[in-house]
Amino acid sequence: MRNSPIGVFDSGVGGLTVVKELTREMPNEDIVYFGDTARVPYGTKSASTIQKFSIQNVLFLLKRNVKLIIIACNTSSAIGLPFLSKYFSIPIIGVIKPGAKAAVRSTRNGRIGVIGTSATVLSGAYDKEIKALNSGIKVYSGSCPLFVPLAEEGWANDGIVDVVARKYLAAFKGRNIDTLIMGCTHYPLLRSSIRRVMGKGVKLIDSAEETAKEARGLLEECGLKSAARRKNRSKFYVSDAPDKFRAVARRFLGRDAQAVERVDDV
Ligand code: DGL
């Protein structure tokens, strides 16, 4: 089992930011990735639909004999993880708890901002995790739906992102937050604009980095770390448009996604 791959799923291409961090943290772990490109975005859908898709994605990865499942999608983690953990015995982790932990560690004044998709913000998942760690912390949340298409379009360094970011983040400016969780797979790509708008005094939290650390800790704890002495092999499955996935993947993964296959059995 310890040399089995880690399974990662996301609504599409964004979860590759988590794969990038996992590869950095554990270079010898094989990864099987599933991107639900036929049904993306999840962030605008209802909780029951997101739950249904999440179950199907877990079942798909279980067929690939994975040893651990990481929900790289913030939306799916926020809405799907609480009940997935009840129904499946395989260890499953999401990106919300690691991000919340990092934010609580980072804040000095006890005021944290959270940005994410509409579904993530509506779920209140980050607020709950933060409050469970420290009930005295004030949490301010807001959704930034246009950030997702802007990141996929490759416009991270275009002035248009600054304009959109100023509009979305204006609500946080008077809140005196010192920490902001980028609670969506795509937002770390827009980090420079978000930093420009929020200023250097606000620490930006990227859930992907923290999730990779949490995954490593969990594998060590369960005695499931790979014993392989070679670089990892990654396999990428998508439910639609593999060519488009390949074209966008580089921006999120920092390298080309080699083996991309379209599947129908989800
Ligand atoms: N992966 C999603 C997330 O992190 C963003 C894209 C979507 O809405 O599906 O919330």
PDB file of C-alpha atoms and ligand atoms in Angstrom:
ATOM      1  CA  MET A   1       0.000   0.000   0.000  1.00  0.00           C
ATOM      2  CA  ARG A   2       2.764   2.472   0.856  1.00  0.00           C
ATOM      3  CA  ASN A   3       3.954   2.604  -2.751  1.00  0.00           C
ATOM      4  CA  SER A   4       0.418   3.198  -4.061  1.00  0.00           C
ATOM      5  CA  PRO A   5      -0.269   6.641  -5.529  1.00  0.00           C
ATOM      6  CA  ILE A   6      -1.853   9.605  -3.768  1.00  0.00           C
ATOM      7  CA  GLY A   7      -5.217  10.485  -5.355  1.00  0.00           C
ATOM      8  CA  VAL A   8      -6.020  14.151  -5.903  1.00  0.00           C
ATOM      9  CA  PHE A   9      -9.199  15.596  -7.363  1.00  0.00           C
ATOM     10  CA  ASP A  10     -10.457  19.020  -8.302  1.00  0.00           C
ATOM     11  CA  SER A  11     -13.264  20.494 -10.371  1.00  0.00           C
ATOM     12  CA  GLY A  12     -10.755  21.108 -13.170  1.00  0.00           C
ATOM     13  CA  VAL A  13      -7.243  22.374 -13.615  1.00  0.00           C
ATOM     14  CA  GLY A  14      -6.871  24.488 -10.433  1.00  0.00           C
ATOM     15  CA  GLY A  15      -5.971  21.553  -8.182  1.00  0.00           C
ATOM     16  CA  LEU A  16      -2.674  21.282 -10.017  1.00  0.00           C
ATOM     17  CA  THR A  17      -1.406  23.990  -7.653  1.00  0.00           C
ATOM     18  CA  VAL A  18      -1.752  21.339  -4.928  1.00  0.00           C
ATOM     19  CA  VAL A  19      -0.002  18.719  -7.103  1.00  0.00           C
ATOM     20  CA  LYS A  20       2.866  21.190  -7.597  1.00  0.00           C
ATOM     21  CA  GLU A  21       3.281  21.607  -3.827  1.00  0.00           C
ATOM     22  CA  LEU A  22       2.919  17.855  -3.188  1.00  0.00           C
ATOM     23  CA  THR A  23       5.681  17.145  -5.687  1.00  0.00           C
ATOM     24  CA  ARG A  24       7.893  19.707  -3.988  1.00  0.00           C
ATOM     25  CA  GLU A  25       7.163  18.297  -0.520  1.00  0.00           C
ATOM     26  CA  MET A  26       7.354  14.586  -1.456  1.00  0.00           C
ATOM     27  CA  PRO A  27       9.218  14.149  -4.757  1.00  0.00           C
ATOM     28  CA  ASN A  28       9.000  10.364  -4.758  1.00  0.00           C
ATOM     29  CA  GLU A  29       5.215   9.989  -4.299  1.00  0.00           C
ATOM     30  CA  ASP A  30       3.208   8.942  -7.364  1.00  0.00           C
ATOM     31  CA  ILE A  31       0.067  10.976  -7.981  1.00  0.00           C
ATOM     32  CA  VAL A  32      -3.186  10.191  -9.765  1.00  0.00           C
ATOM     33  CA  TYR A  33      -5.086  13.380 -10.520  1.00  0.00           C
ATOM     34  CA  PHE A  34      -8.674  13.729 -11.613  1.00  0.00           C
ATOM     35  CA  GLY A  35      -9.933  17.069 -12.981  1.00  0.00           C
ATOM     36  CA  ASP A  36     -13.677  17.202 -13.573  1.00  0.00           C
ATOM     37  CA  THR A  37     -13.352  19.465 -16.604  1.00  0.00           C
ATOM     38  CA  ALA A  38     -16.739  18.412 -18.009  1.00  0.00           C
ATOM     39  CA  ARG A  39     -18.561  19.853 -14.991  1.00  0.00           C
ATOM     40  CA  VAL A  40     -16.333  22.760 -13.873  1.00  0.00           C
ATOM     41  CA  PRO A  41     -16.996  25.199 -12.212  1.00  0.00           C
ATOM     42  CA  TYR A  42     -18.219  23.793  -8.900  1.00  0.00           C
ATOM     43  CA  GLY A  43     -18.085  27.151  -7.138  1.00  0.00           C
ATOM     44  CA  THR A  44     -21.388  28.370  -8.585  1.00  0.00           C
ATOM     45  CA  LYS A  45     -23.311  25.113  -8.014  1.00  0.00           C
ATOM     46  CA  SER A  46     -25.605  23.971  -5.189  1.00  0.00           C
ATOM     47  CA  ALA A  47     -24.365  21.996  -2.186  1.00  0.00           C
ATOM     48  CA  SER A  48     -26.240  18.813  -3.193  1.00  0.00           C
ATOM     49  CA  THR A  49     -24.703  18.830  -6.689  1.00  0.00           C
ATOM     50  CA  ILE A  50     -21.201  19.442  -5.302  1.00  0.00           C
ATOM     51  CA  GLN A  51     -21.700  16.554  -2.842  1.00  0.00           C
ATOM     52  CA  LYS A  52     -22.831  14.210  -5.622  1.00  0.00           C
ATOM     53  CA  PHE A  53     -19.838  15.100  -7.823  1.00  0.00           C
ATOM     54  CA  SER A  54     -17.460  14.694  -4.867  1.00  0.00           C
ATOM     55  CA  ILE A  55     -18.687  11.137  -4.138  1.00  0.00           C
ATOM     56  CA  GLN A  56     -18.259  10.204  -7.793  1.00  0.00           C
ATOM     57  CA  ASN A  57     -14.727  11.617  -7.828  1.00  0.00           C
ATOM     58  CA  VAL A  58     -13.755   9.617  -4.729  1.00  0.00           C
ATOM     59  CA  LEU A  59     -15.158   6.421  -6.274  1.00  0.00           C
ATOM     60  CA  PHE A  60     -13.167   7.094  -9.442  1.00  0.00           C
ATOM     61  CA  LEU A  61      -9.906   7.455  -7.498  1.00  0.00           C
ATOM     62  CA  LEU A  62     -10.598   4.378  -5.372  1.00  0.00           C
ATOM     63  CA  LYS A  63     -10.688   2.356  -8.606  1.00  0.00           C
ATOM     64  CA  ARG A  64      -7.084   3.540  -9.163  1.00  0.00           C
ATOM     65  CA  ASN A  65      -5.989   2.029  -5.813  1.00  0.00           C
ATOM     66  CA  VAL A  66      -4.876   5.240  -4.165  1.00  0.00           C
ATOM     67  CA  LYS A  67      -3.697   5.252  -0.525  1.00  0.00           C
ATOM     68  CA  LEU A  68      -4.864   8.748   0.398  1.00  0.00           C
ATOM     69  CA  ILE A  69      -7.292  11.173  -1.230  1.00  0.00           C
ATOM     70  CA  ILE A  70      -6.671  14.903  -1.276  1.00  0.00           C
ATOM     71  CA  ILE A  71      -9.536  17.158  -2.239  1.00  0.00           C
ATOM     72  CA  ALA A  72      -7.587  19.944  -3.889  1.00  0.00           C
ATOM     73  CA  CYS A  73     -10.728  21.935  -4.635  1.00  0.00           C
ATOM     74  CA  ASN A  74     -11.722  24.417  -1.917  1.00  0.00           C
ATOM     75  CA  THR A  75     -15.392  24.248  -2.921  1.00  0.00           C
ATOM     76  CA  SER A  76     -15.473  20.455  -2.764  1.00  0.00           C
ATOM     77  CA  SER A  77     -13.500  20.459   0.495  1.00  0.00           C
ATOM     78  CA  ALA A  78     -15.891  22.973   2.047  1.00  0.00           C
ATOM     79  CA  ILE A  79     -19.041  21.123   1.078  1.00  0.00           C
ATOM     80  CA  GLY A  80     -18.020  17.535   0.379  1.00  0.00           C
ATOM     81  CA  LEU A  81     -15.365  16.631   2.952  1.00  0.00           C
ATOM     82  CA  PRO A  82     -17.529  16.574   6.107  1.00  0.00           C
ATOM     83  CA  PHE A  83     -19.742  13.753   4.807  1.00  0.00           C
ATOM     84  CA  LEU A  84     -17.154  11.975   2.590  1.00  0.00           C
ATOM     85  CA  SER A  85     -15.087  11.293   5.718  1.00  0.00           C
ATOM     86  CA  LYS A  86     -18.158   9.614   7.250  1.00  0.00           C
ATOM     87  CA  TYR A  87     -18.782   7.243   4.335  1.00  0.00           C
ATOM     88  CA  PHE A  88     -15.289   6.231   3.206  1.00  0.00           C
ATOM     89  CA  SER A  89     -12.646   4.549   5.326  1.00  0.00           C
ATOM     90  CA  ILE A  90      -9.653   5.712   3.232  1.00  0.00           C
ATOM     91  CA  PRO A  91      -7.956   8.831   4.681  1.00  0.00           C
ATOM     92  CA  ILE A  92      -9.338  11.927   2.938  1.00  0.00           C
ATOM     93  CA  ILE A  93      -8.064  15.443   3.516  1.00  0.00           C
ATOM     94  CA  GLY A  94      -9.175  18.765   2.097  1.00  0.00           C
ATOM     95  CA  VAL A  95      -7.611  22.169   1.770  1.00  0.00           C
ATOM     96  CA  ILE A  96      -9.759  24.087   4.265  1.00  0.00           C
ATOM     97  CA  LYS A  97      -8.323  22.884   7.572  1.00  0.00           C
ATOM     98  CA  PRO A  98      -4.648  23.319   6.571  1.00  0.00           C
ATOM     99  CA  GLY A  99      -5.391  26.843   5.269  1.00  0.00           C
ATOM    100  CA  ALA A 100      -7.311  27.765   8.413  1.00  0.00           C
ATOM    101  CA  LYS A 101      -4.505  26.461  10.653  1.00  0.00           C
ATOM    102  CA  ALA A 102      -1.888  28.485   8.795  1.00  0.00           C
ATOM    103  CA  ALA A 103      -4.008  31.628   9.026  1.00  0.00           C
ATOM    104  CA  VAL A 104      -4.536  31.223  12.780  1.00  0.00           C
ATOM    105  CA  ARG A 105      -0.779  30.749  13.200  1.00  0.00           C
ATOM    106  CA  SER A 106      -0.106  33.847  11.115  1.00  0.00           C
ATOM    107  CA  THR A 107      -2.507  36.414  12.569  1.00  0.00           C
ATOM    108  CA  ARG A 108      -1.218  38.800  15.208  1.00  0.00           C
ATOM    109  CA  ASN A 109      -4.309  40.959  15.618  1.00  0.00           C
ATOM    110  CA  GLY A 110      -6.935  38.187  15.405  1.00  0.00           C
ATOM    111  CA  ARG A 111      -8.583  39.514  12.222  1.00  0.00           C
ATOM    112  CA  ILE A 112      -8.579  37.194   9.193  1.00  0.00           C
ATOM    113  CA  GLY A 113     -10.054  37.642   5.712  1.00  0.00           C
ATOM    114  CA  VAL A 114     -11.172  34.746   3.500  1.00  0.00           C
ATOM    115  CA  ILE A 115     -11.769  34.903  -0.254  1.00  0.00           C
ATOM    116  CA  GLY A 116     -13.183  31.983  -2.261  1.00  0.00           C
ATOM    117  CA  THR A 117     -15.937  30.885  -4.640  1.00  0.00           C
ATOM    118  CA  SER A 118     -19.566  31.722  -3.841  1.00  0.00           C
ATOM    119  CA  ALA A 119     -20.220  28.138  -2.652  1.00  0.00           C
ATOM    120  CA  THR A 120     -17.157  28.125  -0.376  1.00  0.00           C
ATOM    121  CA  VAL A 121     -18.031  31.462   1.202  1.00  0.00           C
ATOM    122  CA  LEU A 122     -21.694  30.475   1.610  1.00  0.00           C
ATOM    123  CA  SER A 123     -20.700  27.230   3.359  1.00  0.00           C
ATOM    124  CA  GLY A 124     -18.846  29.147   6.084  1.00  0.00           C
ATOM    125  CA  ALA A 125     -16.318  26.283   6.179  1.00  0.00           C
ATOM    126  CA  TYR A 126     -13.236  28.465   6.737  1.00  0.00           C
ATOM    127  CA  ASP A 127     -15.015  30.474   9.461  1.00  0.00           C
ATOM    128  CA  LYS A 128     -15.954  27.241  11.264  1.00  0.00           C
ATOM    129  CA  GLU A 129     -12.413  25.819  11.125  1.00  0.00           C
ATOM    130  CA  ILE A 130     -10.865  29.090  12.269  1.00  0.00           C
ATOM    131  CA  LYS A 131     -13.364  29.491  15.125  1.00  0.00           C
ATOM    132  CA  ALA A 132     -12.772  25.861  16.187  1.00  0.00           C
ATOM    133  CA  LEU A 133      -9.087  26.719  16.596  1.00  0.00           C
ATOM    134  CA  ASN A 134      -9.632  30.100  18.245  1.00  0.00           C
ATOM    135  CA  SER A 135     -13.146  31.341  18.892  1.00  0.00           C
ATOM    136  CA  GLY A 136     -11.944  34.884  19.540  1.00  0.00           C
ATOM    137  CA  ILE A 137     -10.782  35.481  15.974  1.00  0.00           C
ATOM    138  CA  LYS A 138     -12.856  37.743  13.731  1.00  0.00           C
ATOM    139  CA  VAL A 139     -13.390  36.368  10.206  1.00  0.00           C
ATOM    140  CA  TYR A 140     -14.489  38.419   7.184  1.00  0.00           C
ATOM    141  CA  SER A 141     -15.364  36.553   3.966  1.00  0.00           C
ATOM    142  CA  GLY A 142     -16.110  37.489   0.367  1.00  0.00           C
ATOM    143  CA  SER A 143     -16.378  35.714  -2.971  1.00  0.00           C
ATOM    144  CA  CYS A 144     -14.366  36.699  -6.043  1.00  0.00           C
ATOM    145  CA  PRO A 145     -15.954  34.679  -8.884  1.00  0.00           C
ATOM    146  CA  LEU A 146     -14.200  36.501 -11.747  1.00  0.00           C
ATOM    147  CA  PHE A 147     -10.751  35.508 -10.443  1.00  0.00           C
ATOM    148  CA  VAL A 148     -11.234  31.930 -11.730  1.00  0.00           C
ATOM    149  CA  PRO A 149     -11.676  32.727 -15.452  1.00  0.00           C
ATOM    150  CA  LEU A 150      -8.995  35.443 -15.273  1.00  0.00           C
ATOM    151  CA  ALA A 151      -6.431  32.944 -13.938  1.00  0.00           C
ATOM    152  CA  GLU A 152      -7.387  30.328 -16.541  1.00  0.00           C
ATOM    153  CA  GLU A 153      -7.175  32.909 -19.314  1.00  0.00           C
ATOM    154  CA  GLY A 154      -3.536  33.517 -18.368  1.00  0.00           C
ATOM    155  CA  TRP A 155      -4.155  37.162 -17.498  1.00  0.00           C
ATOM    156  CA  ALA A 156      -2.496  37.044 -14.099  1.00  0.00           C
ATOM    157  CA  ASN A 157      -0.153  39.894 -15.069  1.00  0.00           C
ATOM    158  CA  ASP A 158      -2.703  41.967 -16.937  1.00  0.00           C
ATOM    159  CA  GLY A 159      -3.873  45.270 -15.443  1.00  0.00           C
ATOM    160  CA  ILE A 160      -7.446  44.013 -15.584  1.00  0.00           C
ATOM    161  CA  VAL A 161      -6.782  41.793 -12.560  1.00  0.00           C
ATOM    162  CA  ASP A 162      -5.770  44.835 -10.498  1.00  0.00           C
ATOM    163  CA  VAL A 163      -9.039  46.546 -11.424  1.00  0.00           C
ATOM    164  CA  VAL A 164     -11.134  43.485 -10.497  1.00  0.00           C
ATOM    165  CA  ALA A 165      -9.111  42.846  -7.335  1.00  0.00           C
ATOM    166  CA  ARG A 166      -9.573  46.450  -6.158  1.00  0.00           C
ATOM    167  CA  LYS A 167     -13.332  46.069  -6.570  1.00  0.00           C
ATOM    168  CA  TYR A 168     -13.587  42.713  -4.750  1.00  0.00           C
ATOM    169  CA  LEU A 169     -11.117  43.505  -1.995  1.00  0.00           C
ATOM    170  CA  ALA A 170     -12.430  46.997  -1.188  1.00  0.00           C
ATOM    171  CA  ALA A 171     -14.718  45.407   1.410  1.00  0.00           C
ATOM    172  CA  PHE A 172     -11.674  44.095   3.313  1.00  0.00           C
ATOM    173  CA  LYS A 173      -9.748  47.357   3.346  1.00  0.00           C
ATOM    174  CA  GLY A 174     -11.487  48.924   6.342  1.00  0.00           C
ATOM    175  CA  ARG A 175     -11.473  45.677   8.355  1.00  0.00           C
ATOM    176  CA  ASN A 176      -7.902  45.921   9.573  1.00  0.00           C
ATOM    177  CA  ILE A 177      -7.158  42.273   8.718  1.00  0.00           C
ATOM    178  CA  ASP A 178      -3.513  41.171   8.877  1.00  0.00           C
ATOM    179  CA  THR A 179      -4.035  37.789   7.155  1.00  0.00           C
ATOM    180  CA  LEU A 180      -5.966  36.824   4.022  1.00  0.00           C
ATOM    181  CA  ILE A 181      -6.690  33.221   3.009  1.00  0.00           C
ATOM    182  CA  MET A 182      -6.685  32.727  -0.770  1.00  0.00           C
ATOM    183  CA  GLY A 183      -9.385  30.052  -0.431  1.00  0.00           C
ATOM    184  CA  CYS A 184      -9.636  28.936  -4.043  1.00  0.00           C
ATOM    185  CA  THR A 185      -7.243  26.918  -6.188  1.00  0.00           C
ATOM    186  CA  HIS A 186      -6.883  29.717  -8.734  1.00  0.00           C
ATOM    187  CA  TYR A 187      -6.216  32.694  -6.498  1.00  0.00           C
ATOM    188  CA  PRO A 188      -2.512  32.044  -5.761  1.00  0.00           C
ATOM    189  CA  LEU A 189      -1.878  32.697  -9.464  1.00  0.00           C
ATOM    190  CA  LEU A 190      -3.156  36.227  -8.923  1.00  0.00           C
ATOM    191  CA  ARG A 191      -1.037  36.725  -5.806  1.00  0.00           C
ATOM    192  CA  SER A 192       0.814  39.828  -7.114  1.00  0.00           C
ATOM    193  CA  SER A 193      -2.392  41.770  -7.757  1.00  0.00           C
ATOM    194  CA  ILE A 194      -3.932  40.690  -4.459  1.00  0.00           C
ATOM    195  CA  ARG A 195      -0.744  41.773  -2.668  1.00  0.00           C
ATOM    196  CA  ARG A 196      -0.683  45.118  -4.468  1.00  0.00           C
ATOM    197  CA  VAL A 197      -4.259  45.837  -3.402  1.00  0.00           C
ATOM    198  CA  MET A 198      -4.028  44.553   0.189  1.00  0.00           C
ATOM    199  CA  GLY A 199      -0.528  45.908   0.850  1.00  0.00           C
ATOM    200  CA  LYS A 200       2.557  44.219   2.295  1.00  0.00           C
ATOM    201  CA  GLY A 201       1.171  44.267   5.844  1.00  0.00           C
ATOM    202  CA  VAL A 202      -1.373  41.542   5.013  1.00  0.00           C
ATOM    203  CA  LYS A 203      -0.002  37.989   4.966  1.00  0.00           C
ATOM    204  CA  LEU A 204      -1.443  35.899   2.108  1.00  0.00           C
ATOM    205  CA  ILE A 205      -2.172  32.253   2.891  1.00  0.00           C
ATOM    206  CA  ASP A 206      -1.982  29.653   0.130  1.00  0.00           C
ATOM    207  CA  SER A 207      -3.856  26.498   1.161  1.00  0.00           C
ATOM    208  CA  ALA A 208      -1.925  24.373  -1.376  1.00  0.00           C
ATOM    209  CA  GLU A 209       1.409  24.669   0.471  1.00  0.00           C
ATOM    210  CA  GLU A 210      -0.163  23.865   3.826  1.00  0.00           C
ATOM    211  CA  THR A 211      -2.124  20.925   2.412  1.00  0.00           C
ATOM    212  CA  ALA A 212       1.032  19.306   1.021  1.00  0.00           C
ATOM    213  CA  LYS A 213       2.636  19.575   4.487  1.00  0.00           C
ATOM    214  CA  GLU A 214      -0.466  18.083   6.121  1.00  0.00           C
ATOM    215  CA  ALA A 215      -0.469  15.195   3.595  1.00  0.00           C
ATOM    216  CA  ARG A 216       3.172  14.452   4.352  1.00  0.00           C
ATOM    217  CA  GLY A 217       2.508  14.414   8.100  1.00  0.00           C
ATOM    218  CA  LEU A 218      -0.473  12.107   7.667  1.00  0.00           C
ATOM    219  CA  LEU A 219       1.439   9.624   5.481  1.00  0.00           C
ATOM    220  CA  GLU A 220       4.285   9.561   8.008  1.00  0.00           C
ATOM    221  CA  GLU A 221       1.847   9.018  10.868  1.00  0.00           C
ATOM    222  CA  CYS A 222       0.097   6.133   9.068  1.00  0.00           C
ATOM    223  CA  GLY A 223       3.368   4.530   7.871  1.00  0.00           C
ATOM    224  CA  LEU A 224       2.270   5.105   4.289  1.00  0.00           C
ATOM    225  CA  LYS A 225       5.187   7.146   2.919  1.00  0.00           C
ATOM    226  CA  SER A 226       6.488   5.768  -0.350  1.00  0.00           C
ATOM    227  CA  ALA A 227       9.709   3.770  -0.137  1.00  0.00           C
ATOM    228  CA  ALA A 228      10.454   4.413  -3.835  1.00  0.00           C
ATOM    229  CA  ARG A 229      13.873   5.904  -4.565  1.00  0.00           C
ATOM    230  CA  ARG A 230      12.935   7.645  -7.789  1.00  0.00           C
ATOM    231  CA  LYS A 231      11.145  10.760  -8.938  1.00  0.00           C
ATOM    232  CA  ASN A 232       7.362  10.574  -8.892  1.00  0.00           C
ATOM    233  CA  ARG A 233       5.146   9.572 -11.777  1.00  0.00           C
ATOM    234  CA  SER A 234       1.948  11.544 -12.254  1.00  0.00           C
ATOM    235  CA  LYS A 235      -1.074  10.481 -14.226  1.00  0.00           C
ATOM    236  CA  PHE A 236      -3.780  12.996 -15.093  1.00  0.00           C
ATOM    237  CA  TYR A 237      -7.378  12.079 -15.876  1.00  0.00           C
ATOM    238  CA  VAL A 238     -10.029  14.564 -17.016  1.00  0.00           C
ATOM    239  CA  SER A 239     -13.716  14.208 -17.836  1.00  0.00           C
ATOM    240  CA  ASP A 240     -13.483  16.429 -20.941  1.00  0.00           C
ATOM    241  CA  ALA A 241     -11.189  18.429 -23.224  1.00  0.00           C
ATOM    242  CA  PRO A 242      -7.725  16.963 -22.430  1.00  0.00           C
ATOM    243  CA  ASP A 243      -6.039  19.308 -24.928  1.00  0.00           C
ATOM    244  CA  LYS A 244      -7.380  22.399 -23.196  1.00  0.00           C
ATOM    245  CA  PHE A 245      -6.325  20.932 -19.828  1.00  0.00           C
ATOM    246  CA  ARG A 246      -2.807  20.321 -21.148  1.00  0.00           C
ATOM    247  CA  ALA A 247      -2.598  23.876 -22.511  1.00  0.00           C
ATOM    248  CA  VAL A 248      -3.618  25.517 -19.217  1.00  0.00           C
ATOM    249  CA  ALA A 249      -1.872  23.012 -16.918  1.00  0.00           C
ATOM    250  CA  ARG A 250       1.598  24.537 -17.198  1.00  0.00           C
ATOM    251  CA  ARG A 251       0.522  27.753 -15.472  1.00  0.00           C
ATOM    252  CA  PHE A 252      -0.779  25.847 -12.461  1.00  0.00           C
ATOM    253  CA  LEU A 253       1.721  23.014 -12.332  1.00  0.00           C
ATOM    254  CA  GLY A 254       4.852  24.898 -13.327  1.00  0.00           C
ATOM    255  CA  ARG A 255       5.664  22.184 -15.889  1.00  0.00           C
ATOM    256  CA  ASP A 256       3.858  20.277 -18.634  1.00  0.00           C
ATOM    257  CA  ALA A 257       1.283  17.665 -17.657  1.00  0.00           C
ATOM    258  CA  GLN A 258       2.493  14.701 -19.695  1.00  0.00           C
ATOM    259  CA  ALA A 259       0.060  11.805 -19.416  1.00  0.00           C
ATOM    260  CA  VAL A 260      -3.447  13.311 -19.737  1.00  0.00           C
ATOM    261  CA  GLU A 261      -6.328  10.967 -20.506  1.00  0.00           C
ATOM    262  CA  ARG A 262     -10.040  11.625 -20.971  1.00  0.00           C
ATOM    263  CA  VAL A 263     -12.293   9.229 -19.054  1.00  0.00           C
ATOM    264  CA  ASP A 264     -16.024   8.496 -19.040  1.00  0.00           C
ATOM    265  CA  ASP A 265     -16.339   6.261 -15.957  1.00  0.00           C
ATOM    266  CA  VAL A 266     -16.971   9.006 -13.406  1.00  0.00           C
TER     267      VAL A 266
HETATM  268  N1  DGL B   1     -11.398  24.574  -7.746  1.00  0.00           N
HETATM  269  C1  DGL B   1     -12.372  25.538  -7.308  1.00  0.00           C
HETATM  270  C2  DGL B   1     -12.056  25.943  -5.852  1.00  0.00           C
HETATM  271  O1  DGL B   1     -10.936  25.832  -5.375  1.00  0.00           O
HETATM  272  C3  DGL B   1     -12.424  26.745  -8.216  1.00  0.00           C
HETATM  273  C4  DGL B   1     -13.057  26.470  -9.570  1.00  0.00           C
HETATM  274  C5  DGL B   1     -14.518  26.045  -9.466  1.00  0.00           C
HETATM  275  O2  DGL B   1     -15.371  26.888  -9.143  1.00  0.00           O
HETATM  276  O3  DGL B   1     -14.778  24.874  -9.709  1.00  0.00           O
HETATM  277  O4  DGL B   1     -12.936  26.360  -5.152  1.00  0.00           O
END
